[in-house]
Amino acid sequence: MGILDDAKDAAHAAGEKVSRTVDDAKERISDAAEERQADAKVKQAEADRDRVKAKNDFKEGLRD
C-alpha cells in the first residue's frame, strides 16, 4: 500500500502544481489586460489635454 499512497501523493502534488501554474497564468493575463487599459486611459487623457491646450491657444491667438 505504500507505493499506491506515494503515487497518490505525487499525483496530488502534481495536480496542485498545475493548478497553481494555471492560476498564475490567469493572473498574469489579467494584470497585462489591466495595464493595457490603464495605458489607454492615459493616452486618452493626454489627447484630451492636448486638445484643450490647442483650443485655448487658438482662442488666445484670436484675442491678440
Coordinates of N, CA and C in Angstrom, one line a residue:
M1 N 0.8 -1.2 0.0 CA 0.0 0.0 0.0 C 0.9 1.3 0.0
G2 N 2.1 1.2 0.4 CA 3.0 2.3 0.5 C 3.2 2.9 -0.9
I3 N 3.4 2.1 -1.9 CA 3.6 2.5 -3.3 C 2.4 3.3 -3.8
L4 N 1.2 2.7 -3.5 CA 0.0 3.4 -4.0 C -0.2 4.7 -3.3
D5 N 0.1 4.8 -2.0 CA -0.1 6.1 -1.3 C 0.9 7.1 -1.8
D6 N 2.2 6.6 -2.1 CA 3.2 7.5 -2.7 C 2.7 8.1 -4.0
A7 N 2.2 7.2 -4.8 CA 1.7 7.6 -6.2 C 0.6 8.6 -6.1
K8 N -0.4 8.3 -5.1 CA -1.5 9.2 -4.9 C -1.0 10.6 -4.5
D9 N 0.0 10.6 -3.5 CA 0.6 11.9 -3.1 C 1.3 12.6 -4.2
A10 N 2.0 11.9 -5.0 CA 2.7 12.5 -6.1 C 1.7 13.1 -7.1
A11 N 0.7 12.4 -7.4 CA -0.4 12.8 -8.4 C -1.1 14.1 -7.8
H12 N -1.3 14.0 -6.5 CA -2.0 15.2 -5.8 C -1.1 16.4 -5.9
A13 N 0.2 16.2 -5.6 CA 1.1 17.3 -5.6 C 1.3 17.9 -7.1
A14 N 1.3 17.0 -8.0 CA 1.4 17.4 -9.4 C 0.1 18.2 -9.8
G15 N -1.0 17.7 -9.4 CA -2.3 18.4 -9.7 C -2.3 19.8 -9.1
E16 N -1.8 19.9 -7.8 CA -1.8 21.2 -7.2 C -0.8 22.2 -7.9
K17 N 0.3 21.7 -8.3 CA 1.3 22.5 -9.1 C 0.7 23.0 -10.4
V18 N 0.0 22.1 -11.1 CA -0.7 22.5 -12.3 C -1.7 23.6 -12.0
S19 N -2.5 23.4 -11.0 CA -3.5 24.4 -10.6 C -2.9 25.7 -10.3
R20 N -1.8 25.7 -9.5 CA -1.1 27.0 -9.2 C -0.6 27.7 -10.5
T21 N 0.0 26.9 -11.4 CA 0.5 27.4 -12.6 C -0.6 28.0 -13.5
V22 N -1.7 27.4 -13.5 CA -2.9 27.9 -14.3 C -3.3 29.2 -13.7
D23 N -3.5 29.2 -12.3 CA -3.9 30.4 -11.6 C -2.9 31.6 -11.8
D24 N -1.6 31.3 -11.8 CA -0.6 32.3 -12.0 C -0.7 32.9 -13.4
A25 N -0.9 32.0 -14.4 CA -1.1 32.4 -15.8 C -2.3 33.3 -16.0
K26 N -3.4 32.9 -15.4 CA -4.6 33.7 -15.4 C -4.4 35.1 -14.8
E27 N -3.7 35.1 -13.7 CA -3.4 36.4 -13.0 C -2.5 37.3 -13.9
R28 N -1.5 36.7 -14.5 CA -0.6 37.5 -15.3 C -1.4 38.1 -16.5
I29 N -2.2 37.3 -17.1 CA -3.0 37.8 -18.2 C -4.0 38.9 -17.8
S30 N -4.6 38.8 -16.6 CA -5.4 39.8 -16.1 C -4.7 41.1 -15.8
D31 N -3.5 40.9 -15.2 CA -2.6 42.1 -14.9 C -2.2 42.8 -16.2
A32 N -1.9 42.0 -17.2 CA -1.5 42.6 -18.5 C -2.7 43.4 -19.1
A33 N -3.9 42.8 -19.0 CA -5.1 43.5 -19.6 C -5.3 44.8 -18.8
E34 N -5.2 44.8 -17.5 CA -5.4 46.0 -16.7 C -4.4 47.0 -17.1
E35 N -3.1 46.6 -17.3 CA -2.1 47.5 -17.7 C -2.4 48.2 -19.0
R36 N -2.9 47.4 -20.0 CA -3.2 48.0 -21.3 C -4.4 48.9 -21.2
Q37 N -5.4 48.6 -20.3 CA -6.5 49.5 -20.1 C -6.0 50.9 -19.5
A38 N -5.1 50.7 -18.5 CA -4.6 52.0 -17.9 C -3.8 52.8 -18.9
D39 N -3.0 52.1 -19.7 CA -2.2 52.9 -20.7 C -3.2 53.6 -21.7
A40 N -4.3 52.9 -22.1 CA -5.2 53.5 -23.0 C -5.9 54.7 -22.3
K41 N -6.2 54.6 -21.0 CA -6.8 55.8 -20.3 C -5.8 57.0 -20.3
V42 N -4.5 56.6 -20.1 CA -3.5 57.7 -20.0 C -3.4 58.4 -21.4
K43 N -3.4 57.6 -22.5 CA -3.3 58.1 -23.8 C -4.5 59.0 -24.1
Q44 N -5.7 58.6 -23.7 CA -6.9 59.4 -23.9 C -6.8 60.7 -23.1
A45 N -6.3 60.6 -21.9 CA -6.2 61.8 -21.1 C -5.2 62.8 -21.7
E46 N -4.1 62.3 -22.2 CA -3.1 63.1 -22.8 C -3.7 63.7 -24.1
A47 N -4.5 63.0 -24.9 CA -5.1 63.5 -26.1 C -6.1 64.6 -25.7
D48 N -6.8 64.4 -24.6 CA -7.8 65.5 -24.2 C -7.0 66.7 -23.8
R49 N -5.9 66.5 -23.0 CA -5.1 67.7 -22.6 C -4.6 68.4 -23.8
D50 N -4.1 67.7 -24.8 CA -3.5 68.4 -25.9 C -4.6 69.1 -26.7
R51 N -5.8 68.5 -26.8 CA -6.9 69.1 -27.5 C -7.3 70.4 -26.8
V52 N -7.4 70.4 -25.5 CA -7.8 71.6 -24.7 C -6.8 72.7 -24.9
K53 N -5.5 72.3 -24.8 CA -4.4 73.2 -24.9 C -4.4 73.9 -26.3
A54 N -4.7 73.1 -27.3 CA -4.7 73.7 -28.7 C -5.9 74.6 -28.8
K55 N -7.0 74.3 -28.3 CA -8.2 75.1 -28.3 C -7.9 76.4 -27.6
N56 N -7.3 76.3 -26.4 CA -7.0 77.5 -25.6 C -6.0 78.4 -26.3
D57 N -5.0 77.8 -26.9 CA -4.0 78.6 -27.7 C -4.7 79.3 -28.9
F58 N -5.6 78.6 -29.5 CA -6.3 79.2 -30.7 C -7.1 80.4 -30.2
K59 N -7.8 80.3 -29.1 CA -8.6 81.4 -28.5 C -7.7 82.5 -28.1
E60 N -6.6 82.2 -27.5 CA -5.6 83.3 -27.1 C -5.2 84.0 -28.3
G61 N -4.9 83.3 -29.4 CA -4.5 84.0 -30.6 C -5.5 84.9 -31.2
L62 N -6.8 84.5 -31.1 CA -7.9 85.4 -31.5 C -8.0 86.7 -30.7
R63 N -7.6 86.6 -29.4 CA -7.8 87.7 -28.5 C -6.7 88.8 -28.8
D64 N -5.6 88.4 -29.4 CA -4.5 89.3 -29.7 C -4.7 90.2 -30.9

